Coordinates of C-alpha atoms in Angstrom, one line a residue:
Chain Y
M300 CA -14.4 5.5 -11.1
K301 CA -12.0 2.8 -12.2
I302 CA -8.8 3.8 -14.0
L303 CA -6.9 1.4 -16.1
V304 CA -3.2 2.2 -16.6
A305 CA -1.0 0.3 -19.2
V306 CA 2.7 0.1 -18.5
K307 CA 5.6 -1.3 -20.5
R308 CA 9.0 -2.9 -19.5
V309 CA 11.6 -1.3 -21.6
V310 CA 15.4 -0.8 -21.6
D311 CA 16.3 2.0 -19.0
Y312 CA 16.5 5.3 -20.7
N313 CA 20.1 5.9 -19.7
V314 CA 21.4 2.8 -21.4
K315 CA 23.2 3.3 -24.7
V316 CA 21.9 0.3 -26.6
R317 CA 24.0 -1.8 -29.0
V318 CA 22.8 -3.6 -32.2
K319 CA 23.4 -7.3 -32.3
A320 CA 26.1 -8.5 -34.8
D321 CA 23.6 -10.6 -36.7
N322 CA 21.4 -7.5 -37.3
S323 CA 18.5 -9.3 -35.7
G324 CA 17.7 -6.7 -33.2
V325 CA 19.1 -4.8 -30.2
D326 CA 21.1 -6.6 -27.6
L327 CA 19.0 -6.6 -24.4
A328 CA 20.9 -9.4 -22.6
N329 CA 22.1 -8.1 -19.2
V330 CA 20.8 -4.7 -19.7
K331 CA 19.1 -2.6 -17.2
M332 CA 15.3 -2.7 -17.7
S333 CA 12.8 -0.2 -16.2
M334 CA 9.2 1.1 -16.5
N335 CA 8.9 3.2 -19.7
P336 CA 9.2 6.9 -18.5
F337 CA 5.8 7.9 -20.1
C338 CA 4.1 4.9 -18.3
E339 CA 5.5 6.2 -14.9
I340 CA 3.8 9.5 -15.7
A341 CA 0.6 7.6 -16.5
V342 CA 0.7 5.7 -13.2
E343 CA 1.4 9.0 -11.3
E344 CA -1.5 10.7 -12.9
S345 CA -3.9 7.8 -12.0
V346 CA -2.7 8.0 -8.3
R347 CA -3.2 11.8 -8.3
L348 CA -6.7 11.4 -9.7
K349 CA -7.5 8.9 -6.9
E350 CA -6.1 11.1 -4.2
L351 CA -8.1 14.0 -5.6
S352 CA -11.3 12.0 -5.6
I353 CA -10.8 10.9 -1.9
K354 CA -10.0 14.5 -0.9
E355 CA -13.2 15.7 -2.5
G356 CA -15.2 13.0 -0.8
R357 CA -16.1 11.3 -4.0
V358 CA -16.1 7.4 -4.4
A359 CA -12.5 6.5 -4.3
T360 CA -11.0 5.3 -7.6
E361 CA -9.7 1.9 -8.2
I362 CA -6.5 1.7 -10.2
V363 CA -5.8 -1.3 -12.2
V364 CA -2.4 -1.5 -13.8
V365 CA -1.9 -3.7 -16.8
S366 CA 1.3 -4.8 -18.8
V367 CA 1.6 -6.9 -21.9
G368 CA 4.9 -8.6 -22.1
P369 CA 7.3 -11.3 -20.7
S370 CA 6.9 -12.6 -17.1
T371 CA 9.7 -10.4 -16.0
A372 CA 7.2 -7.4 -16.6
Q373 CA 5.8 -8.4 -13.2
E374 CA 8.7 -6.3 -11.7
Q375 CA 7.3 -3.2 -13.4
L376 CA 3.8 -4.1 -12.4
R377 CA 5.1 -4.3 -8.7
T378 CA 6.6 -1.0 -9.1
A379 CA 3.3 0.5 -10.2
L380 CA 1.5 -1.1 -7.2
A381 CA 4.2 0.4 -4.9
L382 CA 3.4 3.7 -6.4
G383 CA -0.3 3.4 -5.6
A384 CA -2.1 1.1 -8.1
D385 CA -4.5 -1.3 -6.4
R386 CA -4.1 -4.4 -8.4
A387 CA -2.3 -5.7 -11.5
I388 CA -2.9 -7.8 -14.6
L389 CA -0.1 -9.2 -16.7
V390 CA -1.0 -10.3 -20.3
E391 CA 2.0 -12.7 -20.6
S392 CA 3.5 -13.0 -24.1
A393 CA 7.2 -13.8 -24.7
E394 CA 7.0 -12.6 -28.4
D395 CA 7.8 -9.0 -29.4
L396 CA 4.3 -7.7 -30.1
T397 CA 3.4 -4.9 -32.4
S398 CA 1.3 -1.9 -31.2
L399 CA -1.9 -3.2 -32.8
A400 CA -1.5 -6.6 -31.1
V401 CA -1.0 -4.8 -27.7
A402 CA -3.9 -2.5 -28.4
K403 CA -6.2 -5.6 -29.2
L404 CA -5.0 -7.3 -25.9
L405 CA -5.7 -4.1 -23.9
K406 CA -9.2 -3.8 -25.7
A407 CA -10.0 -7.3 -24.2
V408 CA -8.8 -6.2 -20.8
V409 CA -10.9 -3.0 -21.2
D410 CA -14.0 -5.1 -22.1
K411 CA -13.4 -7.2 -19.0
E412 CA -12.7 -4.4 -16.5
Q413 CA -14.9 -1.7 -17.9
P414 CA -12.7 1.3 -16.7
Q415 CA -14.0 4.9 -17.2
L416 CA -10.5 6.2 -18.0
V417 CA -7.5 4.4 -19.6
I418 CA -4.1 6.2 -19.2
L419 CA -1.2 5.2 -21.3
G420 CA 2.2 6.7 -22.1
K421 CA 2.4 8.5 -25.4
Q422 CA 5.2 6.4 -26.7
A423 CA 7.5 3.6 -25.6
I424 CA 11.2 4.7 -25.7
D425 CA 12.3 1.4 -27.3
S426 CA 10.0 1.1 -30.3
D427 CA 9.2 4.8 -30.5
N428 CA 5.9 4.0 -32.2
N429 CA 3.5 6.3 -30.5
Q430 CA 0.6 4.1 -31.6
T431 CA -0.9 2.0 -28.9
G432 CA -3.2 4.6 -27.1
Q433 CA -4.7 5.7 -30.4
M434 CA -5.3 2.2 -31.6
L435 CA -6.9 1.2 -28.3
A436 CA -9.2 4.3 -28.7
A437 CA -10.2 3.3 -32.2
L438 CA -10.9 -0.4 -31.2
S439 CA -13.0 0.7 -28.2
G440 CA -14.7 3.5 -30.0
Y441 CA -13.7 5.9 -27.3
G442 CA -12.4 9.6 -27.6
Q443 CA -8.7 10.0 -27.3
G444 CA -6.7 12.8 -25.6
T445 CA -3.0 12.2 -26.8
F446 CA 0.2 13.9 -25.6
A447 CA -1.7 15.2 -22.5
S448 CA -0.1 17.9 -20.3
K449 CA -3.2 18.4 -18.1
V450 CA -6.2 16.1 -17.3
E451 CA -9.2 17.2 -15.5
V452 CA -12.2 14.9 -14.8
S453 CA -15.5 16.5 -14.1
G454 CA -18.8 14.6 -14.1
D455 CA -18.9 12.4 -17.2
T456 CA -16.4 14.2 -19.2
V457 CA -12.6 14.8 -19.1
A458 CA -10.9 17.9 -20.4
V459 CA -7.4 17.1 -21.8
T460 CA -4.8 19.8 -22.6
R461 CA -2.6 18.4 -25.3
E462 CA 0.9 19.3 -26.5
I463 CA 0.7 20.1 -30.2
D464 CA 3.3 21.4 -32.7
G465 CA 2.4 25.0 -32.4
G466 CA 1.6 25.1 -28.6
A467 CA -1.3 23.7 -26.7
Q468 CA -4.8 22.5 -27.5
T469 CA -7.7 21.5 -25.1
V470 CA -10.3 19.0 -26.0
S471 CA -13.2 17.6 -24.0
L472 CA -13.9 13.9 -24.2
K473 CA -16.9 11.9 -23.2
L474 CA -16.1 9.1 -20.5
P475 CA -15.0 6.5 -21.0
A476 CA -12.0 7.9 -22.7
I477 CA -8.3 7.2 -23.5
V478 CA -5.6 9.6 -22.5
T479 CA -1.9 9.2 -23.3
T480 CA 0.7 11.2 -21.3
D481 CA 3.3 13.7 -22.3
L482 CA 6.4 14.4 -20.3
R483 CA 5.1 17.6 -18.7
L484 CA 1.8 16.1 -17.3
N485 CA 3.4 15.6 -13.9
E486 CA 6.5 14.5 -12.0
P487 CA 6.3 10.9 -10.8
R488 CA 6.9 10.0 -7.2
Y489 CA 9.3 7.6 -5.8
A490 CA 8.1 4.3 -4.2
S491 CA 8.9 4.3 -0.4
L492 CA 10.2 1.1 1.2
P493 CA 6.9 0.3 3.2
N494 CA 5.0 0.8 -0.1
I495 CA 7.3 -1.6 -2.0
M496 CA 6.7 -4.1 0.8
K497 CA 2.9 -3.6 0.8
A498 CA 2.9 -3.9 -3.0
K499 CA 4.2 -7.5 -2.7
K500 CA 0.8 -8.4 -1.1
K501 CA -1.3 -6.7 -3.7
P502 CA -3.2 -9.0 -6.3
L503 CA -1.4 -9.8 -9.6
E504 CA -3.4 -11.7 -12.2
V505 CA -1.7 -13.4 -15.2
L506 CA -3.6 -13.9 -18.4
T507 CA -2.5 -15.1 -21.9
P508 CA -3.6 -13.8 -25.3
D509 CA -5.2 -17.2 -25.9
A510 CA -7.3 -16.8 -22.8
L511 CA -8.4 -13.4 -23.9
G512 CA -9.2 -14.8 -27.3
V513 CA -6.9 -12.3 -29.2
S514 CA -4.8 -13.1 -32.2
T515 CA -1.5 -11.3 -32.1
A516 CA -0.7 -11.9 -35.9
S517 CA 1.1 -8.9 -37.5
T518 CA 1.2 -7.4 -41.0
N519 CA 4.7 -6.0 -40.2
K520 CA 8.0 -7.8 -40.2
T521 CA 11.3 -6.5 -39.0
V522 CA 13.8 -7.5 -41.7
K523 CA 16.9 -6.0 -40.2
V524 CA 18.2 -3.8 -37.4
E525 CA 21.4 -1.8 -37.9
A526 CA 23.5 0.7 -36.2
P527 CA 22.9 4.3 -37.5
A528 CA 25.7 5.8 -39.7
A529 CA 28.3 7.1 -37.2
R530 CA 29.2 10.8 -37.4
S531 CA 32.9 11.4 -38.1
A532 CA 34.7 13.0 -35.2
G533 CA 34.8 16.8 -35.3
I534 CA 37.5 19.2 -34.2
K535 CA 37.8 21.7 -31.3
V536 CA 38.3 25.3 -32.1
K537 CA 40.1 27.7 -29.9
S538 CA 38.1 30.9 -30.4
V539 CA 34.8 32.3 -31.7
A540 CA 36.7 34.0 -34.5
E541 CA 38.1 30.5 -35.6
L542 CA 34.6 29.0 -35.4
V543 CA 33.1 31.7 -37.6
E544 CA 36.0 31.4 -40.0
K545 CA 35.5 27.6 -40.3
L546 CA 31.7 27.8 -40.7
K547 CA 32.1 30.3 -43.5
N548 CA 35.1 28.8 -45.4
E549 CA 35.2 25.1 -44.5
A550 CA 31.6 24.0 -43.8
K551 CA 30.1 26.8 -45.9
V552 CA 27.0 27.1 -43.8
L553 CA 27.1 30.7 -43.0
Chain A
M81 CA -0.8 1.5 -57.0
T82 CA -2.4 4.7 -55.6
I83 CA -1.3 6.5 -52.6
L84 CA -3.3 8.8 -50.2
V85 CA -1.5 11.5 -48.5
I86 CA -3.2 13.3 -45.6
A87 CA -2.5 17.1 -46.0
E88 CA -1.2 18.8 -42.9
H89 CA -2.8 22.2 -42.6
D90 CA -4.5 24.8 -40.3
N91 CA -7.6 25.3 -42.5
K92 CA -5.6 28.2 -44.1
V93 CA -2.2 27.1 -45.5
V94 CA -0.7 23.8 -46.4
A95 CA 2.1 23.0 -43.8
P96 CA 5.6 22.4 -45.3
A97 CA 5.7 18.8 -43.8
T98 CA 3.1 17.9 -46.5
L99 CA 5.6 18.5 -49.2
N100 CA 8.1 16.1 -47.6
T101 CA 5.3 13.5 -47.2
V102 CA 4.4 13.8 -50.9
A103 CA 8.2 13.3 -51.7
A104 CA 8.0 9.9 -49.7
A105 CA 5.0 9.0 -51.8
V106 CA 6.9 9.8 -55.0
K107 CA 9.7 7.4 -53.8
I108 CA 7.1 4.6 -53.4
G109 CA 5.7 5.3 -56.9
G110 CA 2.2 5.5 -58.3
D111 CA -0.6 8.0 -58.5
I112 CA -0.7 10.4 -55.5
H113 CA -4.0 11.7 -54.1
V114 CA -4.0 14.3 -51.4
L115 CA -6.8 14.5 -48.8
V116 CA -7.7 17.9 -47.3
A117 CA -10.1 17.5 -44.4
G118 CA -11.2 20.5 -42.4
Q119 CA -13.6 23.4 -42.4
G120 CA -13.4 26.2 -45.0
V121 CA -10.4 24.7 -46.7
G122 CA -10.9 26.0 -50.2
A123 CA -7.5 27.8 -50.3
V124 CA -5.8 24.7 -48.7
A125 CA -7.3 22.5 -51.5
E126 CA -6.1 25.0 -54.2
A127 CA -2.6 25.0 -52.8
A128 CA -2.6 21.2 -52.5
A129 CA -3.6 20.9 -56.2
K130 CA -0.5 22.9 -57.2
I131 CA 2.0 20.5 -55.4
A132 CA 4.2 18.9 -58.0
G133 CA 3.3 15.1 -58.6
V134 CA -0.1 15.2 -57.0
A135 CA -2.8 13.7 -59.4
K136 CA -5.9 14.4 -57.4
V137 CA -7.0 16.4 -54.3
L138 CA -10.0 15.2 -52.3
V139 CA -11.7 17.8 -50.2
A140 CA -13.8 16.9 -47.2
D141 CA -15.1 20.3 -46.0
N142 CA -17.2 19.9 -43.0
A143 CA -17.6 21.4 -39.5
A144 CA -16.9 18.0 -37.9
Y145 CA -13.4 18.2 -39.4
A146 CA -12.7 21.8 -38.3
H147 CA -10.1 20.9 -35.7
Q148 CA -9.2 17.6 -37.2
L149 CA -10.4 15.6 -34.2
P150 CA -9.2 12.1 -34.7
E151 CA -12.6 10.6 -33.7
N152 CA -14.1 12.2 -36.7
V153 CA -11.2 12.3 -39.2
A154 CA -10.0 8.8 -38.7
P155 CA -13.2 7.1 -39.9
L156 CA -13.2 9.3 -43.1
V157 CA -9.6 8.4 -43.9
A158 CA -10.2 4.7 -43.2
E159 CA -13.3 4.7 -45.4
L160 CA -11.5 6.5 -48.2
G161 CA -8.3 4.6 -47.7
K162 CA -9.7 1.2 -48.3
G163 CA -9.1 1.7 -52.0
Y164 CA -5.5 2.8 -51.7
S165 CA -2.2 0.9 -51.5
H166 CA -0.7 3.3 -49.0
I167 CA -1.9 6.0 -46.6
L168 CA 0.8 8.5 -45.7
A169 CA 0.8 11.4 -43.2
A170 CA 3.5 13.6 -41.8
A171 CA 4.8 12.6 -38.3
T172 CA 3.5 15.8 -36.8
S173 CA 1.4 15.9 -33.7
N174 CA -1.6 15.7 -36.0
G175 CA -0.5 12.9 -38.1
K176 CA 0.7 10.9 -35.0
N177 CA -2.7 11.6 -33.4
I178 CA -4.8 10.4 -36.4
L179 CA -3.0 7.7 -38.3
P180 CA -2.7 4.9 -35.7
R181 CA -6.5 5.2 -35.3
V182 CA -6.9 4.8 -39.0
A183 CA -4.6 1.8 -39.0
A184 CA -6.6 0.1 -36.1
Q185 CA -9.8 0.7 -38.0
L186 CA -8.3 -0.9 -41.1
D187 CA -6.9 -3.7 -38.8
V188 CA -3.3 -3.3 -40.0
D189 CA -0.1 -2.5 -38.2
Q190 CA 1.3 1.1 -38.8
I191 CA 4.9 2.1 -39.6
S192 CA 5.9 5.1 -37.7
E193 CA 8.3 7.9 -38.8
I194 CA 9.9 6.3 -41.8
I195 CA 13.2 8.0 -42.9
S196 CA 13.7 6.1 -46.2
V197 CA 11.7 4.1 -48.8
E198 CA 13.5 0.8 -49.7
S199 CA 10.7 -0.4 -51.9
A200 CA 6.9 -0.2 -52.1
D201 CA 6.5 -2.4 -49.1
T202 CA 9.9 -1.8 -47.2
F203 CA 10.9 1.1 -45.1
K204 CA 13.6 2.2 -42.8
R205 CA 12.7 3.9 -39.4
P206 CA 14.7 4.8 -36.3
I207 CA 14.1 3.0 -33.0
Y208 CA 15.6 3.3 -29.5
A209 CA 15.9 7.1 -29.8
G210 CA 17.7 6.8 -33.1
N211 CA 20.4 4.5 -31.7
A212 CA 19.2 1.7 -34.2
I213 CA 17.7 1.8 -37.6
A214 CA 15.0 -0.9 -38.3
T215 CA 14.1 -2.1 -41.8
V216 CA 10.4 -3.0 -41.7
Q217 CA 8.4 -4.8 -44.4
S218 CA 4.6 -4.7 -44.5
N219 CA 2.3 -7.2 -46.2
A220 CA -0.8 -5.2 -45.3
A221 CA -3.3 -4.6 -48.1
V222 CA -3.2 -0.9 -47.1
K223 CA 0.1 0.3 -45.8
V224 CA -0.4 3.0 -43.2
I225 CA 2.7 5.0 -42.7
T226 CA 3.9 8.2 -40.9
V227 CA 6.8 10.1 -42.5
R228 CA 9.6 11.9 -40.7
A229 CA 9.8 15.2 -42.7
T230 CA 13.5 15.5 -42.2
G231 CA 14.2 12.2 -44.0
F232 CA 12.9 13.4 -47.4
D233 CA 13.6 16.6 -49.4
P234 CA 10.3 18.5 -50.1
V235 CA 8.7 18.4 -53.6
A236 CA 7.9 21.7 -55.2
A237 CA 4.9 23.5 -53.9
E238 CA 4.1 24.8 -57.4
G239 CA 3.9 23.3 -60.8
G240 CA 1.2 20.6 -60.4
S241 CA -2.4 20.9 -61.6
A242 CA -4.4 18.3 -59.8
A243 CA -8.1 17.8 -60.2
V244 CA -10.1 18.9 -57.1
E245 CA -12.9 16.5 -56.0
A246 CA -15.3 17.1 -53.1
V247 CA -15.9 14.2 -50.7
A248 CA -19.4 14.2 -49.1
A249 CA -18.7 11.8 -46.4
A250 CA -19.3 13.3 -43.0
H251 CA -18.3 11.5 -39.7
D252 CA -19.2 13.0 -36.4
A253 CA -18.5 10.4 -33.7
G254 CA -19.7 12.8 -30.9
T255 CA -17.2 11.6 -28.4
S256 CA -15.0 14.6 -28.5
S257 CA -15.1 18.3 -28.8
F258 CA -12.6 21.1 -29.3
V259 CA -12.4 23.5 -26.4
G260 CA -9.6 25.9 -27.3
E261 CA -6.0 26.4 -28.1
E262 CA -3.0 28.5 -27.2
L263 CA -0.4 28.8 -30.0
A264 CA 3.0 30.3 -29.4
K265 CA 3.6 33.3 -31.7
S266 CA 7.0 33.8 -33.4
D267 CA 8.5 35.8 -36.3
R268 CA 11.3 33.4 -36.6
P269 CA 11.3 30.5 -39.1
E270 CA 9.6 27.3 -38.0
L271 CA 11.9 25.0 -36.1
T272 CA 11.4 21.9 -38.2
A273 CA 11.9 23.7 -41.5
A274 CA 14.7 26.2 -40.5
K275 CA 18.1 26.1 -42.3
I276 CA 19.8 27.1 -39.0
V277 CA 18.8 26.2 -35.6
V278 CA 20.2 27.7 -32.4
S279 CA 19.3 25.7 -29.2
G280 CA 19.8 26.4 -25.6
G281 CA 20.0 24.0 -22.7
R282 CA 20.3 24.0 -18.9
G283 CA 23.4 26.1 -19.3
M284 CA 21.3 29.0 -20.2
Q285 CA 20.5 29.3 -16.4
N286 CA 17.2 31.1 -16.9
G287 CA 14.6 32.2 -19.5
D288 CA 15.8 35.7 -19.6
N289 CA 19.2 34.6 -20.9
F290 CA 17.6 33.1 -24.0
K291 CA 17.5 36.7 -25.3
H292 CA 21.2 36.1 -26.3
L293 CA 20.2 33.2 -28.5
Y294 CA 17.2 35.1 -29.9
A295 CA 19.6 38.0 -30.9
L296 CA 22.0 35.5 -32.5
A297 CA 19.2 33.7 -34.2
D298 CA 17.7 36.9 -35.7
K299 CA 21.0 37.8 -37.2
L300 CA 21.3 34.3 -38.8
G301 CA 17.7 34.0 -39.8
A302 CA 17.6 30.9 -37.6
A303 CA 15.0 29.2 -35.4
V304 CA 15.5 28.7 -31.7
G305 CA 15.2 25.4 -30.1
A306 CA 15.8 24.0 -26.6
S307 CA 16.7 20.9 -24.7
R308 CA 14.3 19.1 -22.5
A309 CA 16.1 20.4 -19.4
A310 CA 15.6 24.0 -20.5
V311 CA 11.9 23.3 -21.2
D312 CA 11.4 21.5 -17.9
A313 CA 13.0 24.2 -16.0
G314 CA 10.5 26.6 -17.4
F315 CA 13.0 28.7 -19.5
V316 CA 11.0 28.3 -22.8
P317 CA 7.7 26.8 -23.9
N318 CA 7.6 23.1 -24.7
D319 CA 7.0 23.5 -28.4
M320 CA 10.6 24.5 -28.8
Q321 CA 11.9 21.1 -27.5
V322 CA 14.2 19.3 -29.8
G323 CA 14.6 15.5 -29.1
Q324 CA 13.1 12.0 -29.1
T325 CA 9.9 13.3 -27.6
G326 CA 10.0 16.8 -29.0
K327 CA 10.6 17.9 -32.6
I328 CA 13.1 16.3 -35.0
V329 CA 15.2 18.7 -36.9
A330 CA 17.9 18.3 -39.5
P331 CA 19.0 21.7 -40.5
Q332 CA 22.2 22.7 -42.4
L333 CA 23.6 24.1 -39.2
Y334 CA 22.7 23.3 -35.6
I335 CA 24.4 25.3 -32.8
A336 CA 23.9 23.7 -29.4
V337 CA 24.6 26.1 -26.6
G338 CA 24.9 24.9 -23.0
I339 CA 23.5 21.5 -23.9
S340 CA 25.2 18.4 -22.5
G341 CA 23.9 16.1 -25.3
A342 CA 21.8 13.4 -23.6
I343 CA 20.5 10.6 -25.8
Q344 CA 17.1 12.0 -25.8
H345 CA 18.3 15.3 -27.3
L346 CA 20.7 13.8 -29.8
A347 CA 17.8 11.7 -31.2
G348 CA 16.2 15.0 -32.3
M349 CA 19.2 16.7 -34.1
K350 CA 22.0 14.3 -34.9
D351 CA 21.0 14.3 -38.7
S352 CA 21.9 17.9 -38.9
K353 CA 24.6 18.7 -41.6
V354 CA 26.9 20.5 -39.4
I355 CA 26.8 20.5 -35.6
V356 CA 28.5 23.2 -33.5
A357 CA 28.7 22.7 -29.7
I358 CA 29.5 25.5 -27.2
N359 CA 29.9 24.3 -23.8
K360 CA 32.3 25.0 -20.9
D361 CA 32.4 21.3 -19.9
E362 CA 34.9 19.8 -22.3
E363 CA 33.7 16.3 -21.3
A364 CA 30.1 17.0 -22.4
P365 CA 28.8 14.2 -24.7
I366 CA 27.7 16.8 -27.3
F367 CA 31.3 17.1 -28.3
Q368 CA 31.3 13.5 -29.6
V369 CA 28.8 14.4 -32.3
A370 CA 29.9 18.1 -33.0
D371 CA 31.8 19.0 -36.1
Y372 CA 33.0 22.0 -34.5
G373 CA 33.3 22.3 -30.7
L374 CA 34.2 25.3 -28.6
V375 CA 35.0 24.9 -24.9
A376 CA 34.0 28.4 -23.6
D377 CA 31.6 30.3 -21.3
L378 CA 28.5 30.8 -23.5
F379 CA 27.8 34.2 -22.0
E380 CA 31.1 35.4 -23.5
A381 CA 31.0 33.3 -26.7
I382 CA 27.4 34.1 -27.8
P383 CA 27.7 37.9 -28.0
E384 CA 31.0 37.6 -29.6
L385 CA 29.6 35.1 -32.2
E386 CA 26.7 37.5 -32.8
K387 CA 29.1 40.3 -33.6
L388 CA 31.2 38.2 -35.9
V389 CA 28.5 36.7 -38.1

């Protein structure tokens, strides 16, 4: 079984971002970048599925990791290789692409690689779109298991337990299928130094949207990016009694 | 302009988020149609027809739509949606699951989790965990949008008298099937719709200690939420998580107990009207957004608060 994992290079989750003065976007110059946390979970899951299939004596899985983004996204692909992916593909594009454009590029890679399972994060922590996996599933005509907290492959199906608003739901999908990861799917491992060194020798192929024959034109345009309205500073109260008094008489919410 | 709103429901009742989504449609302007797709949804369709401002209710009642599997529902919405200017759904787990699939089938970009309508083609939405607000314009023939419920005051659930029309189209992709579900049961108000929310974090130390918050919540008629730390530590189930990747709430009063206030958590609650923080660490970032902060041991403060309210 071949697994394709998509990863995105995003601003590190600990960084408090700043909006540019000209309102054209968020200032990403000299900001720490990392692999999107949900993508790390996707990589981890693929590695676990491979380890499981080796343990159970089945044909070992090949893990192909793919990123759509600037050439610097090679760093995140190398990280994924150090975590256990076998080879990497970068679809290089300097522009900021929409989820639909990324899904179309991933569809072209899916057509080329013919994976049985595609794992993505449920959302990127920069755009917060939560769209790409669903769009890729639609374009491929595959079933989708979004917001997965458990993934079990058996034969030619995959059972996915999904986090939904009221609790959890399990669906069964025919392979090939698309899965997007939620936080509780697993706890990603750290890459060891020897594995980071080995990852440097693993193959990394660079493609372009043109070479894949995909148009990345968009129907959306970002007009402006602004800082959210700031909350005015509050006060510290000394006792529970004072807090209740304030909530009743000043804020009038009790 | 005619707008199609996808009803959020469980085959029995219309979820409150549908009313907020219709409110967003009202702001866009034009006729509003509501699609109810499911199985045995007669009561849902009747309730949807009463929603104020709705002109027509389309009912797709079919076994294939019973659990609203996106593989089956998305082709239905895409097919019906071609004749509309906008397709809207609430940004619930269902809406997020189905709508991007619809957008891809219509070959348009989607706009996720809008918090305001600037005009019929321009919308505002939060990005970077709510640390920036993007204004996005769409030139798509059909604008596909999910709506953050807390951004819009709900329309009235009663007062409308829309015509109800059956839709015959049945799509069964055959690529997925429903196996089962496990829903958390609670007598407290629903987290995303509650007027008051009491949330606990890592400071609660264990799941058993959440009983203090439940007692307080029951006295206030509040819902109980949690930070990711509390969920990951196994104190409470994950459907209680408030944050960028959990639920987004904007109650009248949000009481954060033993929560430090990480970016991820703030993204889910910073639009609350009044925020109260109870934490023994006076340096905790939560105090920077709290209207009222109390530096105290929560195990003393919470029982006392319960007595006084």
